[in-house]
PDB file of C-alpha atoms and ligand atoms in Angstrom:
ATOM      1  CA  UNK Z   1    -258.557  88.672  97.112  1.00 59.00           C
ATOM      2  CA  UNK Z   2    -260.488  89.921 100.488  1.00 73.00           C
ATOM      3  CA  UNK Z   3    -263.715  88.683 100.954  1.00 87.00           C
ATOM      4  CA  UNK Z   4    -266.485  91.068 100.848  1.00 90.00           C
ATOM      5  CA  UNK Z   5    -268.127  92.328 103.562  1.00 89.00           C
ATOM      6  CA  UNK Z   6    -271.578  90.286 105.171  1.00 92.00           C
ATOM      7  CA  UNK Z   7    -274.563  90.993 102.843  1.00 95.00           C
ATOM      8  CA  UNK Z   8    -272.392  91.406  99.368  1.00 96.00           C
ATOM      9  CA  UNK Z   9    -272.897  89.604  96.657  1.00 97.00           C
ATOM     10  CA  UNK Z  10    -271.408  90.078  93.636  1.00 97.00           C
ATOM     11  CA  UNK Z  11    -272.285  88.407  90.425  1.00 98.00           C
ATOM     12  CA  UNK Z  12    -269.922  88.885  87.991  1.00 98.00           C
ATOM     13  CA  UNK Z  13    -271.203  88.254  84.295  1.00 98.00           C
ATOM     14  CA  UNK Z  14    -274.913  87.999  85.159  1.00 98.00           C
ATOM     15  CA  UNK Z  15    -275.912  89.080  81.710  1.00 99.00           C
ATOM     16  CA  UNK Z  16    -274.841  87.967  78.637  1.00 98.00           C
ATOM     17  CA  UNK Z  17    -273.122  90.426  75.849  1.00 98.00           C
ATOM     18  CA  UNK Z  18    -276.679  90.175  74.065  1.00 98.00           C
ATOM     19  CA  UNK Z  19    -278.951  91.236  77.406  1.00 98.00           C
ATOM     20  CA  UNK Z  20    -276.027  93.957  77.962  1.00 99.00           C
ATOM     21  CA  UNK Z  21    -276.552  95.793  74.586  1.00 98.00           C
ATOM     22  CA  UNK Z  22    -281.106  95.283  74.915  1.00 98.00           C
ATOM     23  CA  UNK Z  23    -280.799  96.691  77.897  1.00 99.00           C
ATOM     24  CA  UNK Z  24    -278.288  99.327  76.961  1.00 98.00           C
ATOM     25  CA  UNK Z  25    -281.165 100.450  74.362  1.00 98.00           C
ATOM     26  CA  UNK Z  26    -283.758 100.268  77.187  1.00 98.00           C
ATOM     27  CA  UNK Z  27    -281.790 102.833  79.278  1.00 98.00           C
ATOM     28  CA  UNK Z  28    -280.998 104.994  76.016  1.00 98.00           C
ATOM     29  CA  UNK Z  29    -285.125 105.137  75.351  1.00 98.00           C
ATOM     30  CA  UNK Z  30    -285.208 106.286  79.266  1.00 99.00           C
ATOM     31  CA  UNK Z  31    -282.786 108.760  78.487  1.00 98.00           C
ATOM     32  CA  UNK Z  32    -284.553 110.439  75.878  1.00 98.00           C
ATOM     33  CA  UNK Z  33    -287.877 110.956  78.100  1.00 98.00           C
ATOM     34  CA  UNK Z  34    -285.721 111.812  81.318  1.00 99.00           C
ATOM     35  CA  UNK Z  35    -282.509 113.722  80.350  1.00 98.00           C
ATOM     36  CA  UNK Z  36    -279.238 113.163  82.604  1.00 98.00           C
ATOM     37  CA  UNK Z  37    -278.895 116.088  84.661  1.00 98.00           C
ATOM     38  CA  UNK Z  38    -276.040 117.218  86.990  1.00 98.00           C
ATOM     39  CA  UNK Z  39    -276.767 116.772  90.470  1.00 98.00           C
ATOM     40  CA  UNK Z  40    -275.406 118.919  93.092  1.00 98.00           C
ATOM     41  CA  UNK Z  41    -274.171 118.623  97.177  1.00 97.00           C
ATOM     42  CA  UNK Z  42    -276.936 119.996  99.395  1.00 97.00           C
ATOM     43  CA  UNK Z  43    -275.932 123.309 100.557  1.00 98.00           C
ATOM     44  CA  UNK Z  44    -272.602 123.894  98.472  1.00 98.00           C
ATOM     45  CA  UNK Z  45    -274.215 123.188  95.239  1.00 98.00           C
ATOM     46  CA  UNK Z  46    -271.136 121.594  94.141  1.00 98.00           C
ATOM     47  CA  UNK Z  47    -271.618 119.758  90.928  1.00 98.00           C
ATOM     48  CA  UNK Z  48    -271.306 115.980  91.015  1.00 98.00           C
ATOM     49  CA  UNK Z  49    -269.149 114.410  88.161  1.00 98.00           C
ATOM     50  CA  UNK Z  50    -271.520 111.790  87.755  1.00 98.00           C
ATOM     51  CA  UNK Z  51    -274.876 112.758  85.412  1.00 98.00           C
ATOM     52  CA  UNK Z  52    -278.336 111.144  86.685  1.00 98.00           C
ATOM     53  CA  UNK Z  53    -282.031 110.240  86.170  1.00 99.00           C
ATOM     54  CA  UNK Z  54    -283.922 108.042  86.882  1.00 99.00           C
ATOM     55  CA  UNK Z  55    -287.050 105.310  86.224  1.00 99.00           C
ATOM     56  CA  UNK Z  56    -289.359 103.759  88.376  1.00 98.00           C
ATOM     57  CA  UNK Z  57    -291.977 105.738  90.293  1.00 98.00           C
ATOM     58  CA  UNK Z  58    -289.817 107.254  92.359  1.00 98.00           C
ATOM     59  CA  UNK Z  59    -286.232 109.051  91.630  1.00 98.00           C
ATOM     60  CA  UNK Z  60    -283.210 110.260  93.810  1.00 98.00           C
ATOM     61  CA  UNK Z  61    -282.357 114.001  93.110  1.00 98.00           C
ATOM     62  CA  UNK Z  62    -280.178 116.275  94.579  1.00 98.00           C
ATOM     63  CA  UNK Z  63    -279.900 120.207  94.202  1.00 97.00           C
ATOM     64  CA  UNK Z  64    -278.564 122.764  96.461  1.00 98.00           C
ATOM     65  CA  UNK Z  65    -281.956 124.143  97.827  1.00 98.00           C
ATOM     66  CA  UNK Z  66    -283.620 121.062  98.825  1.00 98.00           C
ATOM     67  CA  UNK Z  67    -280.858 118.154  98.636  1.00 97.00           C
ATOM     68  CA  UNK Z  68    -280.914 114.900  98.787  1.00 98.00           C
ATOM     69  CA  UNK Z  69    -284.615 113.079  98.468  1.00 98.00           C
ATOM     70  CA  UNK Z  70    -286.853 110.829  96.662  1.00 98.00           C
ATOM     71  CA  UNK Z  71    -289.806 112.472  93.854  1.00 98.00           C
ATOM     72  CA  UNK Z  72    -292.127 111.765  91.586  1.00 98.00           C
ATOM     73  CA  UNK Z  73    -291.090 114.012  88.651  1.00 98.00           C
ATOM     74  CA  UNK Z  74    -287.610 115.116  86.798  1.00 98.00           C
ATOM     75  CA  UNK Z  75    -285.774 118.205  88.081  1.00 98.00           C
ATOM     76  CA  UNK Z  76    -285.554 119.631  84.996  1.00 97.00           C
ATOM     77  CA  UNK Z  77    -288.682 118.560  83.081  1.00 98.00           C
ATOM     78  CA  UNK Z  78    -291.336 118.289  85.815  1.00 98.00           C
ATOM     79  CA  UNK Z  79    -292.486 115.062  84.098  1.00 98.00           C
ATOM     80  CA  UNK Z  80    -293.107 111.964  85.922  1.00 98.00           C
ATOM     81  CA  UNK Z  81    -289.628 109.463  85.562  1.00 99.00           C
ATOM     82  CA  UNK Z  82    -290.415 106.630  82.400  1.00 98.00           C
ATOM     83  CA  UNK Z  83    -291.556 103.154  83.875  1.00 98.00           C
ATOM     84  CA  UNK Z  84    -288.641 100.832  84.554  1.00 98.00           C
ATOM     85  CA  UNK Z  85    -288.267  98.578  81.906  1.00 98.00           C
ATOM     86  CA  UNK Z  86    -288.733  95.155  82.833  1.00 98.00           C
ATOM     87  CA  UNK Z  87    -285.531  93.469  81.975  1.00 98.00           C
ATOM     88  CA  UNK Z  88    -284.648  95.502  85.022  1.00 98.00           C
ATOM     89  CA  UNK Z  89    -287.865  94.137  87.057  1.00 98.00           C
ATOM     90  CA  UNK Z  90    -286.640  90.761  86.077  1.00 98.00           C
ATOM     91  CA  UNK Z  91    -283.371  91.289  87.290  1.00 98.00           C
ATOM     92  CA  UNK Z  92    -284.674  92.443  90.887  1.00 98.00           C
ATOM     93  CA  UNK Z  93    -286.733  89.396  90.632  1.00 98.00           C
ATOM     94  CA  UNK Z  94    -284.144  86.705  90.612  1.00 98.00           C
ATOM     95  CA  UNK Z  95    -281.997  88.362  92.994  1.00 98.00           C
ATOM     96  CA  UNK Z  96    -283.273  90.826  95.386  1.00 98.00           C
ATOM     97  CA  UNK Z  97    -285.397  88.390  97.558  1.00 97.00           C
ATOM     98  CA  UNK Z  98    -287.512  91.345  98.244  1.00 97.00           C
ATOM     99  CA  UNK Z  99    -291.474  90.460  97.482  1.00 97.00           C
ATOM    100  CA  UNK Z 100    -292.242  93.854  96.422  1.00 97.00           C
ATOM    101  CA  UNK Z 101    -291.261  95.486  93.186  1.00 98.00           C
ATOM    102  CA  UNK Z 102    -288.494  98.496  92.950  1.00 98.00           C
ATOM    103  CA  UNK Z 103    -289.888 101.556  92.784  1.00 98.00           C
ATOM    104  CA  UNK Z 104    -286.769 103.743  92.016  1.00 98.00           C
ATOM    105  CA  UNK Z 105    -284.091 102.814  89.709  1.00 99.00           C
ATOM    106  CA  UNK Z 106    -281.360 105.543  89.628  1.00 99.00           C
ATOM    107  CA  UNK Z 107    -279.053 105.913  86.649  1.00 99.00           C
ATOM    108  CA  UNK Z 108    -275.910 106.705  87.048  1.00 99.00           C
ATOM    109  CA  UNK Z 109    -273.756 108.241  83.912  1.00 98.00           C
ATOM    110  CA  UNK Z 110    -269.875 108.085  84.479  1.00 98.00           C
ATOM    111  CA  UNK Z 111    -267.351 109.740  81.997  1.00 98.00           C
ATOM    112  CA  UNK Z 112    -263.899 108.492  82.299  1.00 97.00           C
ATOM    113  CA  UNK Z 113    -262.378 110.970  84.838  1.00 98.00           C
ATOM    114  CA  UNK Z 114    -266.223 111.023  86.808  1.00 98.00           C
ATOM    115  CA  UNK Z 115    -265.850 108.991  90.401  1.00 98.00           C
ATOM    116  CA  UNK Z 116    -268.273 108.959  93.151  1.00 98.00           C
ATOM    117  CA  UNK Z 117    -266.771 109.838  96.685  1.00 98.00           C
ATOM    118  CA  UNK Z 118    -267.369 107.026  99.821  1.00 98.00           C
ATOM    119  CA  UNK Z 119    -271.106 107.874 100.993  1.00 97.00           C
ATOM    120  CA  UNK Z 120    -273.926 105.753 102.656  1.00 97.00           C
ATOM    121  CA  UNK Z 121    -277.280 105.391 101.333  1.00 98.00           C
ATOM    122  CA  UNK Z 122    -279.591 106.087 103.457  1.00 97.00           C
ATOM    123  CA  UNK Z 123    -282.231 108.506 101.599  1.00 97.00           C
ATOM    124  CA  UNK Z 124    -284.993 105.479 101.951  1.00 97.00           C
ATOM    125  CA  UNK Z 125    -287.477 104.942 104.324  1.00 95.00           C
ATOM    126  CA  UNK Z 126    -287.374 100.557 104.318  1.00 91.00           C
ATOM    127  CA  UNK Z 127    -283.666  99.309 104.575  1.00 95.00           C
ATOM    128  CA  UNK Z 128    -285.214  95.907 104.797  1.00 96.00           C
ATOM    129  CA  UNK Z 129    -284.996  96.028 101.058  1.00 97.00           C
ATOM    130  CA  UNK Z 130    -281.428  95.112  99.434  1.00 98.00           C
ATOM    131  CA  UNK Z 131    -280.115  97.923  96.563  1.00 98.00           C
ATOM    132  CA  UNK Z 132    -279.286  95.879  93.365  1.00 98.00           C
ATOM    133  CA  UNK Z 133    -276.836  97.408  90.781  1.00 98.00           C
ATOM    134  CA  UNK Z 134    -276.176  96.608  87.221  1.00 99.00           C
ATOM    135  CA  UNK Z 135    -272.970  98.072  85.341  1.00 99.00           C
ATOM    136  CA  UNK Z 136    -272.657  98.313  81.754  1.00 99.00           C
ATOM    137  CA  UNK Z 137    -269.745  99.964  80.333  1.00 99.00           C
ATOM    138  CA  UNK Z 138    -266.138 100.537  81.284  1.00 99.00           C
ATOM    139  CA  UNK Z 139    -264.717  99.041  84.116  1.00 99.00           C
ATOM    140  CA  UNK Z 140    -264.414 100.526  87.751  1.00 98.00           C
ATOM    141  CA  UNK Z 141    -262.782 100.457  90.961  1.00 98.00           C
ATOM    142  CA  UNK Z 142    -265.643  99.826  93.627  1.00 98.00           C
ATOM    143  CA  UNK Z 143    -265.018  99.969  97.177  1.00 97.00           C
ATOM    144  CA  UNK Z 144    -266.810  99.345  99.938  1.00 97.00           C
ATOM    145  CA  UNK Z 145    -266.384  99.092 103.599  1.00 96.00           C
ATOM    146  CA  UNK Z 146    -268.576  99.076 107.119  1.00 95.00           C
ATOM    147  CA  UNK Z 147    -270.896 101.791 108.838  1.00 96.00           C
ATOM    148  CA  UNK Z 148    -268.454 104.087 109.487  1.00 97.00           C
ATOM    149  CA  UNK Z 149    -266.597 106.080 107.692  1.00 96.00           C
ATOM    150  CA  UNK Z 150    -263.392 104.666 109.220  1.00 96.00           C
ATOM    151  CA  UNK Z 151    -264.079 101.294 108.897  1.00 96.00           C
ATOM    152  CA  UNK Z 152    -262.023  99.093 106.667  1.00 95.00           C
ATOM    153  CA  UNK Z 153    -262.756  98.628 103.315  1.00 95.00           C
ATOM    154  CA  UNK Z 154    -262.086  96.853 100.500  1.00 96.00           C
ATOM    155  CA  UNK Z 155    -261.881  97.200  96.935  1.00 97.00           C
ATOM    156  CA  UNK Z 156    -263.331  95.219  93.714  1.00 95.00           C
ATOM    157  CA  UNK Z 157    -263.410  95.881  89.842  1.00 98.00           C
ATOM    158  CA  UNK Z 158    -266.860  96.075  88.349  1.00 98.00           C
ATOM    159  CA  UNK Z 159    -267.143  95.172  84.970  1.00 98.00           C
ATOM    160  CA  UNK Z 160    -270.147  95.292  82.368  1.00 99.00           C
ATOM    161  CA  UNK Z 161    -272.869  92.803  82.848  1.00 99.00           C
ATOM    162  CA  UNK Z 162    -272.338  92.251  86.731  1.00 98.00           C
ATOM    163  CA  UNK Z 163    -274.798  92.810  89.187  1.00 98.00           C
ATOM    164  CA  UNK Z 164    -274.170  93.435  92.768  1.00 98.00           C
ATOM    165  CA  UNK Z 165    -276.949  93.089  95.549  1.00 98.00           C
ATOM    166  CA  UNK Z 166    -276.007  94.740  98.969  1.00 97.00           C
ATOM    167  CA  UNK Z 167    -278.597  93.914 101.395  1.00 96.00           C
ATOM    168  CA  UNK Z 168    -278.168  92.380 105.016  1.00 94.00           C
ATOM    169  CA  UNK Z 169    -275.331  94.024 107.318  1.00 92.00           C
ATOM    170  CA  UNK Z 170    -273.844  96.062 104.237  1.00 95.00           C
ATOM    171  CA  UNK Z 171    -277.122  97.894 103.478  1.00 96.00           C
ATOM    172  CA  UNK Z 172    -275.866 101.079 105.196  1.00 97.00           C
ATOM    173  CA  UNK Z 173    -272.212 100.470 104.382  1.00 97.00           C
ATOM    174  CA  UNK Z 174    -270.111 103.572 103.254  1.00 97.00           C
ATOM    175  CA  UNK Z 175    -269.143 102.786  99.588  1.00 98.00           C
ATOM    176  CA  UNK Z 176    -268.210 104.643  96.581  1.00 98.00           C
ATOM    177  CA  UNK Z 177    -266.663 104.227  93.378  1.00 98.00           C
ATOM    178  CA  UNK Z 178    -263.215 105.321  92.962  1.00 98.00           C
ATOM    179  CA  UNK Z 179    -262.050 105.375  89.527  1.00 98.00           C
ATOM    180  CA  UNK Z 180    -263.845 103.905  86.084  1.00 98.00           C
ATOM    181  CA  UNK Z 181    -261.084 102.354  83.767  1.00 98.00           C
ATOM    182  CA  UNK Z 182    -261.311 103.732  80.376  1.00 98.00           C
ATOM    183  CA  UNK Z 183    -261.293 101.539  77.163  1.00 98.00           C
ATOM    184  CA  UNK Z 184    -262.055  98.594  78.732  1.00 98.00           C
ATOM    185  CA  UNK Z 185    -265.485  97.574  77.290  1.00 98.00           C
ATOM    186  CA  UNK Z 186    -266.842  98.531  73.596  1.00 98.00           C
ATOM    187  CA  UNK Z 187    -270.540  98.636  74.626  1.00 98.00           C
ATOM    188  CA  UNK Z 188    -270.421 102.677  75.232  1.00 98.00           C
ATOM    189  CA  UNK Z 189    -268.773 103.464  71.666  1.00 96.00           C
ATOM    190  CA  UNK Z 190    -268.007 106.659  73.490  1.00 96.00           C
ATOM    191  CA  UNK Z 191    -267.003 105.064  76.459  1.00 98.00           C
ATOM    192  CA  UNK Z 192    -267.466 105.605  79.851  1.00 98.00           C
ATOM    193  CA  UNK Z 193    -270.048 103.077  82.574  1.00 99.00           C
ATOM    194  CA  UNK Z 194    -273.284 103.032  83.306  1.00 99.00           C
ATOM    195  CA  UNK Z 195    -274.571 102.153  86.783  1.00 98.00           C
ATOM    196  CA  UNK Z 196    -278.351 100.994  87.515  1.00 99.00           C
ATOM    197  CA  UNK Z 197    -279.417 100.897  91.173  1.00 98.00           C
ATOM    198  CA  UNK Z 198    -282.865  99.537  91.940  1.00 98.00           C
ATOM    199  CA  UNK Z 199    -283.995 100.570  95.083  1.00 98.00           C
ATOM    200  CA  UNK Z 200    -287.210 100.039  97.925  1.00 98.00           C
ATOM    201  CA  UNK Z 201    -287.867 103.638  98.882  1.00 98.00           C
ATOM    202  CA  UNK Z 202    -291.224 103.675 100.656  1.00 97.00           C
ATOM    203  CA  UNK Z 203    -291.766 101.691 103.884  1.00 94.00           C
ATOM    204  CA  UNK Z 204    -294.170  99.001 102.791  1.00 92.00           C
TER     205      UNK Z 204
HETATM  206  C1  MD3 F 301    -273.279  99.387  99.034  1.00 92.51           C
HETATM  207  N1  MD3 F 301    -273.661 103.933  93.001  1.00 92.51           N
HETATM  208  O1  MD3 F 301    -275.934 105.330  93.245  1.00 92.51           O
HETATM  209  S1  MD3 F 301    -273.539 100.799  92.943  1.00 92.51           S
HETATM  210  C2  MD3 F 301    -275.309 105.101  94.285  1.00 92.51           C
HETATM  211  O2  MD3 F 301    -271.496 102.301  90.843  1.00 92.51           O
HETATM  212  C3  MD3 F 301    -274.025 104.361  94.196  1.00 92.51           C
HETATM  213  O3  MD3 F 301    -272.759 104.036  90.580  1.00 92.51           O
HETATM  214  C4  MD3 F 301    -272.414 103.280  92.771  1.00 92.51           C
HETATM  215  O4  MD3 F 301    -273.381 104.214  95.171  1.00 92.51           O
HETATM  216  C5  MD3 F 301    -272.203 103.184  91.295  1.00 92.51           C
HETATM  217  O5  MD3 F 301    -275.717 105.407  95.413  1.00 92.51           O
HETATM  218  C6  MD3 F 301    -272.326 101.960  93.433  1.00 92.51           C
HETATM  219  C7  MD3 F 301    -273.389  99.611  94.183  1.00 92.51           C
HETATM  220  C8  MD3 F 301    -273.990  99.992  95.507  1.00 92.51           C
HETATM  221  C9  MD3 F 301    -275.190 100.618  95.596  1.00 92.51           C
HETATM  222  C10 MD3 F 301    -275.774 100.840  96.834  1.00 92.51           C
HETATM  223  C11 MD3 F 301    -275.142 100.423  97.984  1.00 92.51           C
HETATM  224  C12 MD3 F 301    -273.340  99.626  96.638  1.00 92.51           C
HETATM  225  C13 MD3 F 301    -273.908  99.828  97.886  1.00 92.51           C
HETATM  226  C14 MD3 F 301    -275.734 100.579  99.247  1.00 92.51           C
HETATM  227  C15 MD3 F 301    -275.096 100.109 100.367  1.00 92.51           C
HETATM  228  C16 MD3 F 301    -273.854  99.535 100.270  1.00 92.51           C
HETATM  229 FE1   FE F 302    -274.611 104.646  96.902  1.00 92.51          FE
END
């Protein structure tokens, strides 16, 4: 097993089968006010595999007009994104070592044959602040490397209940998730993985 690159930290099994499924029903009630939607590239308008929304104050979006950026409403609604529930809050607050509060937590809906190609994040004005993610659901391949592209990487399984924080050095590491492995959790009955990303967006 490599070790991960300066500023990862993975916590596997951070929450318990029982905080998995409440906040499993948290995201489902944020669901309902702010419907996934399928993002597309910038430009090409090529559909993502991966369905989003988001909660917080502030949500990523992407569409082919405008691209990639940070608003105040849902794409497809125009209403503002539902408050983040605070089992999330909590969760940034024994981690994140951040003394401000997320404002954007992106949602991230994977179906078994969705992946999410190598990319850096880099959509927010503070990279001070670390990006803290929470999977539920089937397992993945995540892999992440340096600040370029080319840079080595390496590769870890996600599972449901771990969170991740990737502040420090890997902030603006290239990263991406790879494959999700199907039937390997029961919290989805439907399967496929959920991934939560709390994020700083505004420069304090
Ligand atoms: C490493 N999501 O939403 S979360 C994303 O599993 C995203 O859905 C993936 O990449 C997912 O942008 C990975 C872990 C993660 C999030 C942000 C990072 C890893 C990161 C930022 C910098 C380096
Ligand atoms: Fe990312």
């Amino acid at each position: 097993m490599l070790a991960l690159p300066e500023g990862v930290r993975h916590m596997p099994g951070y929450l318990s089968a029982e905080a998995q499924a409440a906040l499993l029903e948290d995201i489902r009630a944020v669901v309902r006010a702010a419907p996934l939607y399928v993002p597309a590239m910038p430009r090409t308008g090529k559909e993502m595999s991966v369905r989003m929304t988001n909660c917080g104050t502030l949500g990523w979006v992407t569409d082919k007009e405008r691209g990639y950026r940070y608003q105040t409403t849902h794409p497809a609604t125009g209403e503002p994104w539902p408050p983040m529930p605070p089992a999330l809050l909590r969760i940034w607050q024994e981690v994140a070592d951040y003394p401000l509060a997320p404002e954007a937590c992106l949602v991230n809906f994977y179906s078994p044959e969705a992946k999410m190609g190598q990319h850096q994040d880099r959509d927010e004005a503070d990279f001070a602040a670390p990006v803290v993610s929470v999977s539920l659901g089937d397992d993945c391949l995540f892999r992440v490397g340096g600040l370029r592209r080319t840079d080595k990487a390496v590769s870890f399984r996600l599972q449901s209940g771990d969170v991740v924080v990737l502040g420090g050095a890997s902030r603006l590491a290239f990263h991406g998730v790879d494959r999700i492995y199907p039937d390997t959790s029961m919290l989805l009955k439907s399967g496929g993985r959920i991934n939560l990303t709390m994020r700083r967006v505004t420069k304090p």
